[in-house]
Short mmCIF file of C-alpha atoms in Angstrom, two decimals:
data_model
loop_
_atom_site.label_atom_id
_atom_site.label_comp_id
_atom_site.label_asym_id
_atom_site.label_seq_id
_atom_site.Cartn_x
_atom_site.Cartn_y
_atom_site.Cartn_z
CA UNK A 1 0.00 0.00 0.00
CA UNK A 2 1.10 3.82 -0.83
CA UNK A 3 0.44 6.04 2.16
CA UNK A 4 0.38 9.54 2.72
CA UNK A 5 -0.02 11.56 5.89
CA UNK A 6 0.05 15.55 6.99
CA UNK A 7 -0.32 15.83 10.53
CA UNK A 8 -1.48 18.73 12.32
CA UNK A 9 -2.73 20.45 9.32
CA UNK A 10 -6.45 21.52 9.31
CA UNK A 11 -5.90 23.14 5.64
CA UNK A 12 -5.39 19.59 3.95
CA UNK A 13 -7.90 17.89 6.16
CA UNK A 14 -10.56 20.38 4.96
CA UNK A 15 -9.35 19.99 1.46
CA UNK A 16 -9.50 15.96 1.29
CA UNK A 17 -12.89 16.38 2.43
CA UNK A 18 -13.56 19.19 -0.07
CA UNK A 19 -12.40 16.48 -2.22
CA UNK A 20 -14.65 13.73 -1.15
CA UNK A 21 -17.53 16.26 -1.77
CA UNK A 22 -16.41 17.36 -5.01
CA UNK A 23 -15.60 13.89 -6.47
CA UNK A 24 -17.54 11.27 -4.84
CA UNK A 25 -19.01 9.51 -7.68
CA UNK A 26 -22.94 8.80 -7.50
CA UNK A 27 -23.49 4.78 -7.46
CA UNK A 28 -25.61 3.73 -10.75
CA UNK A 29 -28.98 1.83 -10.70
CA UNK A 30 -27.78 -1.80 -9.56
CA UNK A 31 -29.59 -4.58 -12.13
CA UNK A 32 -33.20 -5.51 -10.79
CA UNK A 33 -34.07 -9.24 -10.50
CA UNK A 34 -36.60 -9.19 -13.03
CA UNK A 35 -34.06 -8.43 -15.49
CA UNK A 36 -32.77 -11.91 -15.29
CA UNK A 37 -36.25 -13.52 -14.95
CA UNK A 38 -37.24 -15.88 -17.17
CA UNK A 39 -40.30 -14.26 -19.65
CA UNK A 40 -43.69 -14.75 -18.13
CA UNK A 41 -46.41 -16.07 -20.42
CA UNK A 42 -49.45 -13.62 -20.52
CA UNK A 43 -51.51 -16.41 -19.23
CA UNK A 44 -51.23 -20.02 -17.89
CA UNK A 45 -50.89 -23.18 -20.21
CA UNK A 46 -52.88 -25.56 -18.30
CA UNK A 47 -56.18 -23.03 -17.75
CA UNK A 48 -57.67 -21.88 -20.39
CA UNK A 49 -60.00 -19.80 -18.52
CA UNK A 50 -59.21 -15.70 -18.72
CA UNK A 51 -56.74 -14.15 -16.28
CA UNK A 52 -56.68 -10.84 -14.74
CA UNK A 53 -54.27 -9.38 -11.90
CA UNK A 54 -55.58 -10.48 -8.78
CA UNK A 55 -54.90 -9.08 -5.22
CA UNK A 56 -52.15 -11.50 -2.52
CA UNK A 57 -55.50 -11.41 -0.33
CA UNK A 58 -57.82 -13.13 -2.78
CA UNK A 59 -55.35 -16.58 -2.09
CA UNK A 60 -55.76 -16.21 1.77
CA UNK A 61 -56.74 -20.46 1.70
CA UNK A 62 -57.36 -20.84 5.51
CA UNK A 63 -60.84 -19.56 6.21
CA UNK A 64 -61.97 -21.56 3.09
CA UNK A 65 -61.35 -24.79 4.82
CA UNK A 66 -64.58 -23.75 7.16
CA UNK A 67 -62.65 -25.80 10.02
CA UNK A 68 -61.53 -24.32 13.12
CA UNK A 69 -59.44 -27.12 14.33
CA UNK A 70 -56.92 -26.59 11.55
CA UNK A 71 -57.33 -22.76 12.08
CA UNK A 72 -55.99 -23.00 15.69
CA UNK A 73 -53.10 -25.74 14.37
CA UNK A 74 -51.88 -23.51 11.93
CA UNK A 75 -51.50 -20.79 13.92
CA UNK A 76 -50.42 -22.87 16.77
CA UNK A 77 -47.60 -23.79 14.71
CA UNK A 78 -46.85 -20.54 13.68
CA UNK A 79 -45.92 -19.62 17.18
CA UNK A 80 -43.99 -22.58 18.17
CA UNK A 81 -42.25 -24.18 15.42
CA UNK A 82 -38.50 -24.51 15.84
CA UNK A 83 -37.55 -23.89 12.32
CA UNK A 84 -39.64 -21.19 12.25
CA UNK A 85 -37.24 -19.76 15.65
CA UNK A 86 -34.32 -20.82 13.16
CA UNK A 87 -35.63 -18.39 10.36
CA UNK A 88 -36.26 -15.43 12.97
CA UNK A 89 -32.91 -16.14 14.17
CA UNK A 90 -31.32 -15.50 10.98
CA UNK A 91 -33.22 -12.55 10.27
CA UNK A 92 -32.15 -11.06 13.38
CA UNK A 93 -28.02 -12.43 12.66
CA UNK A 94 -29.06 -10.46 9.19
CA UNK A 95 -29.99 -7.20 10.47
CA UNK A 96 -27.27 -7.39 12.92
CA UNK A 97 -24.48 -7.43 9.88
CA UNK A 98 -26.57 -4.68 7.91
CA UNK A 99 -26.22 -2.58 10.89
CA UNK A 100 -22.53 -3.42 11.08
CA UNK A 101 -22.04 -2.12 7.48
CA UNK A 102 -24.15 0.73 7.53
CA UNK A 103 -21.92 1.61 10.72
CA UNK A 104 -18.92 1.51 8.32
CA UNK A 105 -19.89 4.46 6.78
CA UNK A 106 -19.76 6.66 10.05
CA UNK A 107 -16.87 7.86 12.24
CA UNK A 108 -15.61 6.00 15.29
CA UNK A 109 -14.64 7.65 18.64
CA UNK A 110 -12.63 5.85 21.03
CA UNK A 111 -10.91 6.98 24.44
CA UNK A 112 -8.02 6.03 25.82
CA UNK A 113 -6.14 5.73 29.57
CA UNK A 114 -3.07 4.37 29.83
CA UNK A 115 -0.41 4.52 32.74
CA UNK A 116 3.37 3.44 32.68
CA UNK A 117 6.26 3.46 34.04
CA UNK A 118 10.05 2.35 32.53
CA UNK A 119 13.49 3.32 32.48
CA UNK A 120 15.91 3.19 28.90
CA UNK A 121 19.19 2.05 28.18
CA UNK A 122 21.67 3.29 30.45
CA UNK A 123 24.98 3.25 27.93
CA UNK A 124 22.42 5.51 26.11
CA UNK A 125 22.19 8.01 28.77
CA UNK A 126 18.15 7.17 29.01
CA UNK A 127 18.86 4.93 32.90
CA UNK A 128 16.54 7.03 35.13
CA UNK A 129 13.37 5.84 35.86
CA UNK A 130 9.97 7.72 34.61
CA UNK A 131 6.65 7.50 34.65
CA UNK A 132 3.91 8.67 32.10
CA UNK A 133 0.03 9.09 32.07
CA UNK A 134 -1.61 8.89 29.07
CA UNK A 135 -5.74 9.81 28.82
CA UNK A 136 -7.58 11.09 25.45
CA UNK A 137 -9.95 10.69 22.89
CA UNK A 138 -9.44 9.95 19.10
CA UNK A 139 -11.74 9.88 16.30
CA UNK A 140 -11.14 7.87 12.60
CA UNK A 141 -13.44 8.05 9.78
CA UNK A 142 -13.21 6.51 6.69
CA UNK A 143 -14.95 9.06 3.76
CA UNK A 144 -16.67 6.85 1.40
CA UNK A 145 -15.30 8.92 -2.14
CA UNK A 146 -16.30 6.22 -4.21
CA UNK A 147 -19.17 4.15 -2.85
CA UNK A 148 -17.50 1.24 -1.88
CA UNK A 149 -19.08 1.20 1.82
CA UNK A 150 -22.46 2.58 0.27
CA UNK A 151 -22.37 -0.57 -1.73
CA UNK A 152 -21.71 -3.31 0.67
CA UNK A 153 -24.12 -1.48 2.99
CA UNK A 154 -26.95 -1.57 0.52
CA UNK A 155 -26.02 -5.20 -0.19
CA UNK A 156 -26.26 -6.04 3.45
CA UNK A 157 -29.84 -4.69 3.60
CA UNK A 158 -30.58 -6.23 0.44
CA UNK A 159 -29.48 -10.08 2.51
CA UNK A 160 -31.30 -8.88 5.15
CA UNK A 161 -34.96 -7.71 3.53
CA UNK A 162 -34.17 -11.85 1.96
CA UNK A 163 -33.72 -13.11 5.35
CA UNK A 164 -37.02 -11.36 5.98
CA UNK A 165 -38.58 -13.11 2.84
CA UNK A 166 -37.45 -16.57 3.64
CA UNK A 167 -38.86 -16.34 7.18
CA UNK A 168 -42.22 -15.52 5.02
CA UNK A 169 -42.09 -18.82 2.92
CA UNK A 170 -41.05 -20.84 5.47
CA UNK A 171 -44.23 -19.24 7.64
CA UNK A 172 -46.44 -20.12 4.33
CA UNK A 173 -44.74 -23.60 3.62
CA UNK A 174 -44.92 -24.58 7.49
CA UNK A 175 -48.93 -23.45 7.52
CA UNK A 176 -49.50 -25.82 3.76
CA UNK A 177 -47.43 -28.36 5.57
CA UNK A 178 -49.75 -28.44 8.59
CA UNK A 179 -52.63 -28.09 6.46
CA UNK A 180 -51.22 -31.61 4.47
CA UNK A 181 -50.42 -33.35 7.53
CA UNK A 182 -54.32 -32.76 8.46
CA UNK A 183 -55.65 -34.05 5.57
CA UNK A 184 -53.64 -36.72 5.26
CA UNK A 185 -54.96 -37.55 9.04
CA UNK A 186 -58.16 -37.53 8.27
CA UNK A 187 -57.78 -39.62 5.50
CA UNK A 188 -55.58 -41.93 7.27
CA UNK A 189 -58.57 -41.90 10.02
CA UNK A 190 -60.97 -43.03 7.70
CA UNK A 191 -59.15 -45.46 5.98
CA UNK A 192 -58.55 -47.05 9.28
CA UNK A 193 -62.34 -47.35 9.97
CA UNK A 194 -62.36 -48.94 6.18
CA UNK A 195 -60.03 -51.47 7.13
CA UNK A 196 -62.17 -52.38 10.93
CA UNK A 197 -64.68 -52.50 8.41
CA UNK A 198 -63.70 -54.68 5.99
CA UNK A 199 -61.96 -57.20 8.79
CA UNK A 200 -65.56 -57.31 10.22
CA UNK A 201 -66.85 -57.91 6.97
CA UNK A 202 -64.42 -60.96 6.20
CA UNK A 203 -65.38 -62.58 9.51
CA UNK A 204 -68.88 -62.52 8.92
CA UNK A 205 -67.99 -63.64 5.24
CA UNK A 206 -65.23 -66.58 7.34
CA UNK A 207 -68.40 -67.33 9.32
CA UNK A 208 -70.33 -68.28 6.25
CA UNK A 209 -67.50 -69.93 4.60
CA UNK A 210 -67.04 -72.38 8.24
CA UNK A 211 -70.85 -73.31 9.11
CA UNK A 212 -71.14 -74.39 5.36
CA UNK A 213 -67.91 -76.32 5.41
CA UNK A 214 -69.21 -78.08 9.00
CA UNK A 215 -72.38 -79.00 7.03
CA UNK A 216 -70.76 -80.56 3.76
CA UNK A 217 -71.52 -77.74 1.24
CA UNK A 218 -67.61 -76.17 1.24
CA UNK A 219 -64.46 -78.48 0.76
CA UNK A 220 -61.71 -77.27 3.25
CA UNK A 221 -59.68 -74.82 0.39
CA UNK A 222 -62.74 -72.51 0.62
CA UNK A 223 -62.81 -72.13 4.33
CA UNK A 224 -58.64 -71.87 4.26
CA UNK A 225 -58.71 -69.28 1.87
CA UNK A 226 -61.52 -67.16 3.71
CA UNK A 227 -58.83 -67.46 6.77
CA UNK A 228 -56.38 -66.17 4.78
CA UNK A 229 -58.27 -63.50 3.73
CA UNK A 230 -59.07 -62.59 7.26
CA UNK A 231 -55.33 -62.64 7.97
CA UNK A 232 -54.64 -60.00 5.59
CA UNK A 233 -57.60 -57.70 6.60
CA UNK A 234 -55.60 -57.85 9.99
CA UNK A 235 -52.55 -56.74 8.24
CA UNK A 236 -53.53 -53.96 6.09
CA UNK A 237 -55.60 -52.39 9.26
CA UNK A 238 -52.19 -52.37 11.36
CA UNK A 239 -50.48 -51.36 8.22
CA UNK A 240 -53.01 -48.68 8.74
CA UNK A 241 -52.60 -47.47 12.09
CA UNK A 242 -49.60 -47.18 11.86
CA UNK A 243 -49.57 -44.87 9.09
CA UNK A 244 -52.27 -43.31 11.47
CA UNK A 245 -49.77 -42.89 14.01
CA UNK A 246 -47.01 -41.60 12.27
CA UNK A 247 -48.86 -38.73 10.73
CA UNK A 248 -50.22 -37.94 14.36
CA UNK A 249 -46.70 -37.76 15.84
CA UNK A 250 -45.54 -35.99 12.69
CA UNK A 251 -47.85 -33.13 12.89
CA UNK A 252 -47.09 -32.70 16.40
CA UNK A 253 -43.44 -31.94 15.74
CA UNK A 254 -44.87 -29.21 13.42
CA UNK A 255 -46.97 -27.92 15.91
CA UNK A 256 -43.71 -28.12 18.55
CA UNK A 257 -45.26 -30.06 20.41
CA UNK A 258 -44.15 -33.58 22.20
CA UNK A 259 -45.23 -36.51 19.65
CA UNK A 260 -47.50 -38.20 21.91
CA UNK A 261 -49.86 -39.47 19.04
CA UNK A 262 -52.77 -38.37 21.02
CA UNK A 263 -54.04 -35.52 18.63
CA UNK A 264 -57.64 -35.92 17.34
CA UNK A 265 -59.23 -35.16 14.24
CA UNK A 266 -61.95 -34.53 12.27
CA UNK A 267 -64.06 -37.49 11.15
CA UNK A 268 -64.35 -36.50 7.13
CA UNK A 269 -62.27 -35.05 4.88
CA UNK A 270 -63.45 -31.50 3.51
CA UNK A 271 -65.38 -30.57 0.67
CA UNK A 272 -63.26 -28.96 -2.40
CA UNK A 273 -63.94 -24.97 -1.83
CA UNK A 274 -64.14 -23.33 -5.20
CA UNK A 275 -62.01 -22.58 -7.63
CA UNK A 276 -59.61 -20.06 -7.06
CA UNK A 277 -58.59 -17.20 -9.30
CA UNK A 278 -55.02 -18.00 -10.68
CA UNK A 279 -53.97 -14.32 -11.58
CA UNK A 280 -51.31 -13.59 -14.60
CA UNK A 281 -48.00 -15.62 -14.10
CA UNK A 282 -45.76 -12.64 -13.94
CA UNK A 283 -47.47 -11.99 -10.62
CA UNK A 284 -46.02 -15.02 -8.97
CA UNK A 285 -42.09 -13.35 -9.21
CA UNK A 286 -43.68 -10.64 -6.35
CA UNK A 287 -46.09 -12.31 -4.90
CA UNK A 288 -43.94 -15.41 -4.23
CA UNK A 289 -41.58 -14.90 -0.97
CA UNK A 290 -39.35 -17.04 -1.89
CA UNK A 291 -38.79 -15.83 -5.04
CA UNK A 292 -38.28 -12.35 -3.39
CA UNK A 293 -35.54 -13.96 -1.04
CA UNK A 294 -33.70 -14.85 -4.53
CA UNK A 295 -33.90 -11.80 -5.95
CA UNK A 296 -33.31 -9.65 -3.15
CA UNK A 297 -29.80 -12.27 -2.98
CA UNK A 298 -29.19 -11.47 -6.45
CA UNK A 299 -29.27 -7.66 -6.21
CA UNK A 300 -27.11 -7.95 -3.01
CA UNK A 301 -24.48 -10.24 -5.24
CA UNK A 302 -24.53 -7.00 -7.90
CA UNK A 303 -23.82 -4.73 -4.88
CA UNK A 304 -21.23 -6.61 -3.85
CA UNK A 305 -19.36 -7.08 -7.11
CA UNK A 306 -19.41 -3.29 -7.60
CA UNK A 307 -18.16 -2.90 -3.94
CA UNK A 308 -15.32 -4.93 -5.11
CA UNK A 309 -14.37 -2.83 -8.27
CA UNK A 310 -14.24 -0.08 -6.56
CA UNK A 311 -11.69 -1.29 -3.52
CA UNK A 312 -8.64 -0.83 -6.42
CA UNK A 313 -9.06 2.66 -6.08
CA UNK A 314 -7.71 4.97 -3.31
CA UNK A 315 -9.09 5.22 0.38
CA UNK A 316 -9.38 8.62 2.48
CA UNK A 317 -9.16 8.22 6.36
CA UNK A 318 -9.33 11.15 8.77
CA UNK A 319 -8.68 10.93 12.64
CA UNK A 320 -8.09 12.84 15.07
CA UNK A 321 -6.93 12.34 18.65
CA UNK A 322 -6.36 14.87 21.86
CA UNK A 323 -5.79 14.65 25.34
CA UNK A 324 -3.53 15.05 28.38
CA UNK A 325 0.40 13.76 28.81
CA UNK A 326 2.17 14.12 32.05
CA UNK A 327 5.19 12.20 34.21
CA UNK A 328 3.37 13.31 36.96
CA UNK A 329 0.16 12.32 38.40
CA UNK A 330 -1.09 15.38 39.79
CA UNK A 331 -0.03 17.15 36.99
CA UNK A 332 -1.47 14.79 34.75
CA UNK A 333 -5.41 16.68 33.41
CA UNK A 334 -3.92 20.12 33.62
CA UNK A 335 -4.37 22.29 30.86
CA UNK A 336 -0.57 22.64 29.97
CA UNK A 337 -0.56 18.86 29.47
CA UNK A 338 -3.04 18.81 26.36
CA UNK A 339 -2.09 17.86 23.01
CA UNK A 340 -3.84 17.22 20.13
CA UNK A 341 -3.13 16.34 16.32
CA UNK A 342 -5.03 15.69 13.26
CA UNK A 343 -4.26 12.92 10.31
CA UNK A 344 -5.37 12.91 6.51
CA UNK A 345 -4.28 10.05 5.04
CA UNK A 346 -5.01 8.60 1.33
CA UNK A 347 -3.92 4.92 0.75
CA UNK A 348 -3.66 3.36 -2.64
CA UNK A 349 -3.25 -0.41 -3.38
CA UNK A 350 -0.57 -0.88 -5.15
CA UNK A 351 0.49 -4.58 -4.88
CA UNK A 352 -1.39 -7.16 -2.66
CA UNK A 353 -0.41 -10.87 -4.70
CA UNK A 354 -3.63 -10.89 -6.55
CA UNK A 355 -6.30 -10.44 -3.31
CA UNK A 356 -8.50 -7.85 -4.66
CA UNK A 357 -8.76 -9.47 -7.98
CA UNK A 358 -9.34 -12.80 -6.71
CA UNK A 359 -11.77 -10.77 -4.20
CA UNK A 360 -13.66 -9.46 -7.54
CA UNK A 361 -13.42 -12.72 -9.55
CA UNK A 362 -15.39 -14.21 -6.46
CA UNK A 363 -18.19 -11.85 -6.37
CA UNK A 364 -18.78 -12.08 -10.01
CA UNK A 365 -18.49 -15.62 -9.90
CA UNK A 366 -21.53 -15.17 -6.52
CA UNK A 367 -23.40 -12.92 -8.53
CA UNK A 368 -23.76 -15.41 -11.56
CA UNK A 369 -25.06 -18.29 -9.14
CA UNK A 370 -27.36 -16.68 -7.68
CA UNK A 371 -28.64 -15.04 -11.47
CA UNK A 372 -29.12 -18.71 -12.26
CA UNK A 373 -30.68 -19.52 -9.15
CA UNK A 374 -33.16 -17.02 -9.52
CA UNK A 375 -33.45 -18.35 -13.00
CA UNK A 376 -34.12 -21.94 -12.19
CA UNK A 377 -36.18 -20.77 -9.53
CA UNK A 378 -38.75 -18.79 -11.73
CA UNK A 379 -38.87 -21.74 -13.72
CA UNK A 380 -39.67 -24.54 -11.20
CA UNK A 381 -42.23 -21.90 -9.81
CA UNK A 382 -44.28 -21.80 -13.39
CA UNK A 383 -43.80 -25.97 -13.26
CA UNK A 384 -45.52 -26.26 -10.23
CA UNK A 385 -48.42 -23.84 -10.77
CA UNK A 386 -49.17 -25.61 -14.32
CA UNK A 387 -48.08 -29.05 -12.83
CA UNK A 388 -51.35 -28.15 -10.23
CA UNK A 389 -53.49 -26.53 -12.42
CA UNK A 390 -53.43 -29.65 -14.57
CA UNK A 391 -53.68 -32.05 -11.69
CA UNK A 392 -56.61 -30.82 -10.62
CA UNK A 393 -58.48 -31.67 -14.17
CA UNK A 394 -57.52 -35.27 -14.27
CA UNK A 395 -57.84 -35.77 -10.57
CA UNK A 396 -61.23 -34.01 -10.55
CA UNK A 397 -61.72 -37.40 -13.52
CA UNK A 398 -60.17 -39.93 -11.26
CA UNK A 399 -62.48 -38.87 -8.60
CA UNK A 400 -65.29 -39.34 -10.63
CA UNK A 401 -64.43 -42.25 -11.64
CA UNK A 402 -63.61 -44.27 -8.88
CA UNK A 403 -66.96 -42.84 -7.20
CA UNK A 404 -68.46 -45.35 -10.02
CA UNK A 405 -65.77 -48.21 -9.81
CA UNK A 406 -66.65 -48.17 -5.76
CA UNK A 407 -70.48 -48.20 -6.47
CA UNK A 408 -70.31 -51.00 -8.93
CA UNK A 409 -67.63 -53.18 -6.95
CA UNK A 410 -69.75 -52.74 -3.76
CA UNK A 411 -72.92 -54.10 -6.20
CA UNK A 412 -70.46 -57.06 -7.26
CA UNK A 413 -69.71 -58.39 -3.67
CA UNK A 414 -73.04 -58.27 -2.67
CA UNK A 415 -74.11 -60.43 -5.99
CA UNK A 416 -70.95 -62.87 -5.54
CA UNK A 417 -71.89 -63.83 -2.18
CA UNK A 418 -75.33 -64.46 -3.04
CA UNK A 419 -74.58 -66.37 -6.03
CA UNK A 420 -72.10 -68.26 -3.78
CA UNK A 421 -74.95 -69.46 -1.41
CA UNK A 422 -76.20 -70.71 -4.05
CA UNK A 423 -73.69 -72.38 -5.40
CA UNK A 424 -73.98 -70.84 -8.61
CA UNK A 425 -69.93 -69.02 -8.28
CA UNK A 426 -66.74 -70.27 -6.51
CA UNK A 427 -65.00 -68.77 -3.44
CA UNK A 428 -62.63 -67.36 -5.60
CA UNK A 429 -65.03 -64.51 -7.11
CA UNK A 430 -66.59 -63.55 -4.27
CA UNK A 431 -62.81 -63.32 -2.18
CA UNK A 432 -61.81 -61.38 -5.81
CA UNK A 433 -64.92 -59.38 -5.72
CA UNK A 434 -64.20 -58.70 -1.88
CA UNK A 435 -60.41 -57.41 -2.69
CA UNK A 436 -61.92 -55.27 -5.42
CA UNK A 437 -64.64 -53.45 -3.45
CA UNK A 438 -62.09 -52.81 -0.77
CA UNK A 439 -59.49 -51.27 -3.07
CA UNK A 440 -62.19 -49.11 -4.90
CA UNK A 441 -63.22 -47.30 -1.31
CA UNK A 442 -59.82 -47.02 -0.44
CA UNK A 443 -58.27 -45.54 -3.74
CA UNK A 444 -61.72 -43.15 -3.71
CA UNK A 445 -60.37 -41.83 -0.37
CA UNK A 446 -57.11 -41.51 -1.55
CA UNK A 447 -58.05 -39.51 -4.68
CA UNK A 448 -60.35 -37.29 -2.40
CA UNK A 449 -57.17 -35.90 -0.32
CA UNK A 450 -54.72 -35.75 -3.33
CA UNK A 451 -57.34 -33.35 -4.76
CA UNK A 452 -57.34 -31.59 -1.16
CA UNK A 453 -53.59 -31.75 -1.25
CA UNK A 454 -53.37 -30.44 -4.75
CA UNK A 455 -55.40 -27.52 -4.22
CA UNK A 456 -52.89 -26.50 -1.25
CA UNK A 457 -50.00 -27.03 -3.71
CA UNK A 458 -51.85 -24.77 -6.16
CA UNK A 459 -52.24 -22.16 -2.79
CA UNK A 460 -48.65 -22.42 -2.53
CA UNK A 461 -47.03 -22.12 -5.81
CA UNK A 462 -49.22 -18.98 -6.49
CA UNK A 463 -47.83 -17.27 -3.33
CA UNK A 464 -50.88 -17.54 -1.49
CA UNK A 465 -50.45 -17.22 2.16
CA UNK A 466 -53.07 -18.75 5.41
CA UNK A 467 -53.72 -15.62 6.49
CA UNK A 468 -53.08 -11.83 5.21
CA UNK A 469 -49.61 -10.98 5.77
CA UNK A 470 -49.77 -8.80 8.37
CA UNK A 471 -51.38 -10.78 10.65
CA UNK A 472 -49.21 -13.40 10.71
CA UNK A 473 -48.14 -13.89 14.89
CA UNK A 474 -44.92 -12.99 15.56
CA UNK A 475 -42.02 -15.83 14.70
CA UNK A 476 -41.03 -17.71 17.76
CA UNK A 477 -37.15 -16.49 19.12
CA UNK A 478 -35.40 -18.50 21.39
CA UNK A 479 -33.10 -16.08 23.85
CA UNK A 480 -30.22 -16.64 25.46
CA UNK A 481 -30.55 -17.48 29.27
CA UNK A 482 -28.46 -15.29 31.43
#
């Protein structure tokens, strides 16, 4: 580095900062995000209904739901969710280093008290003993000529207003997530009572199969193979509590609460609330927190390579110190002991082994990963919204049709087991007509959450959020204990 200094000098201190004035440089517009956004089609592939702008508050999903319980657990989990504390966390460790750099751009003021006492060399002449008291004040700032700190200060907010953003999608993803979890209870629920169900109904069928065996009219393969169908009735229904179980203990972790598995729920899964207006796809790069996070990272990774262009040129630091000097204490804070001095100093890289272009190749090489991120990301976020929008058309079919497939294979069990009384069919269709009947109701409960589940995705990948923003409770912090 190339320093120069002029000490005690008030005429070049006010001139440097005339300079600074005169030639600080004004920092240009920094590239938006939607610059490097992938183009938006004017309307959505998969719907070919007509789209119009649409307001964040028309995709507020919770209240459509029409059930309180899952009201209270989404907002129950909103207030006690650790990785929700996580996110908060980081938005506070965020505005902590934006502080920190806006600081940067400010003077510093320290003070100073210092007492000693020494002797020097005695072939030197410098033997006797002496004592000195040292107490002052002294002042450094650092004038920003060309930006730099302006720019690493704005970038700082920029991570920080992401932190912020992040901490939104992971409030919206943790309330969809709770919202899944419930349906998927519910379902599980009821396909538990399907399976008690159908175990009760192979029994009676087992029953049937036994008293006409102990009067001659089965052989011994029919009554086997009704056991064995009994036997797997029992399996599928633990199979089915357990899934039961695991879903209860998982959406108690989300709630941050001990899994006990003792959570109840509703008895039915929800009706379908209407459709929901799907806005113009440009919409979803604002509307979308997480989105917002990446762009807000991208603009800070364009601040950040201009910061470091502009560390190659020269650096102006003023300070100033003054106080009181004295061998003796009680003549040490009398005004005869006061001295003061003043420092301009300009520094100039002039040879560093390659650190502050490495330092630039690095933020360039920063700012293009996270221009591709945000790329990708745009991307993925039109997949999913079409992905949903045409889910919901061939689910909405599925549904229909296994509504008919469960109607007609409930009609076939109850004609194989009369025509098996009658000996006019084998054990074989009515067990095959039993299987059939019981996968039908099953895969028709199924169907009915994936189209519950798919609307939420839809919720999600528009940006739509439980509740209005501003309502959302405040993110749980964990503190330090002290």
């Amino acid at each position: 580095m190339l320093r120069y200094s002029l000490q005690n000098t008030p005429l070049t201190v006010l001139s440097l900062v005339s300079l600074a004035a005169l030639t600080g440089c004004t920092i240009g517009p920094a590239p938006e995000a939607e610059d490097y956004a992938p183009e938006a089609p004017a309307a959505w592939a998969a719907d070919d209904k007509e789209t119009a702008p649409i307001t964040p508050e028309a995709l507020n999903w919770l209240s459509q739901w029409h059930d309180p319980q899952l009201s209270e657990l989404v907002m129950e989990a909103l207030r006690y969710n650790r990785d929700l504390a996580t996110a908060a966390a980081r938005v506070e460790a965020a505005a902590a280093r934006a502080r920190r750099a806006g600081a940067n751009l400010g003077p510093s003021l320290d003070a100073d008290v210092t007492a000693s006492r020494g002797a020097g060399a005695e072939r030197l002449g410098q033997g006797d003993t002496a004592n000195r008291f040292d107490a002052g004040l002294s002042a450094s700032w650092e004038i920003d000529l060309w930006g730099e700190l302006r720019l690493q200060r704005d970038a700082a907010r920029r991570q920080y207003e992401a932190a912020e953003a992040d901490l939104a999608a992971a409030q919206i993803s943790l309330a969809t997530q709770v919202a899944q979890y419930w349906f998927d209870l519910i379902e599980a629920n009821q396909q538990v009572k399907l399976a008690e169900d159908t175990l009760e109904s192979f029994q009676s069928g087992q029953n049937i199969i036994r008293q006409r065996f102990e009067r001659g009219l089965n052989d011994a393969l029919d009554l086997r193979l009704a056991r064995a169908n009994v036997a797997s009735a029992r399996n599928q229904l633990a199979q089915r509590n357990l899934q039961r179980d695991t879903l209860v203990r998982s959406l108690e972790i989300l709630l941050g609460r001990y899994p006990s598995g003792d959570l109840s729920t509703l008895k039915e899964l929800p009706t379908l609330p209407p459709p929901l207006p799907e806005g113009l796809p440009a919409e979803i790069l604002t509307r979308r927190p997480d989105l917002a996070s990446l762009g807000l990272q991208l603009q800070a990774a364009a601040r950040q390579v201009g910061a470091a262009e502009k560390a190659f040129l020269p650096t102006i630091r003023l300070t100033a110190s003054g106080g009181y000097v004295s061998n003796e204490f009680d003549k040490w804070l009398r005004d005869d002991s006061g001295e003061w001095s003043i420092l301009g100093g300009l520094t100039a890289p002039i040879f560093d082994s390659g650190r502050l272009s490495a330092n630039k190749q690095e933020a360039e090489a920063n700012f293009s990963i996270a221009a591709s991120t945000y790329q990708d990301a745009v991307l993925n976020a039109f997949r999913e919204v079409e992905t949903a929008l045409v889910s919901q058309q061939w689910l909405s079919e599925r549904e229909d049709a296994l509504r008919l497939a469960s109607q007609e294979n409930d009609r076939a069990e109850t004609l194989a087991w009369d025509q098996y009384q009658r000996g006019l069919t084998t054990i074989i269709t009515v067990l095959e007509s039993q299987r059939r009947a019981f996968n039908s109701r099953s895969d028709y409960l199924s169907v009915r959450n994936a189209r519950l589940q798919n609307r939420l995705d839809l919720y999600l990948a528009l940006g739509g959020a439980p509740i209005p923003r501003d309502q959302m409770p405040p993110a749980p912090l964990v503190q330090l204990e002290r």
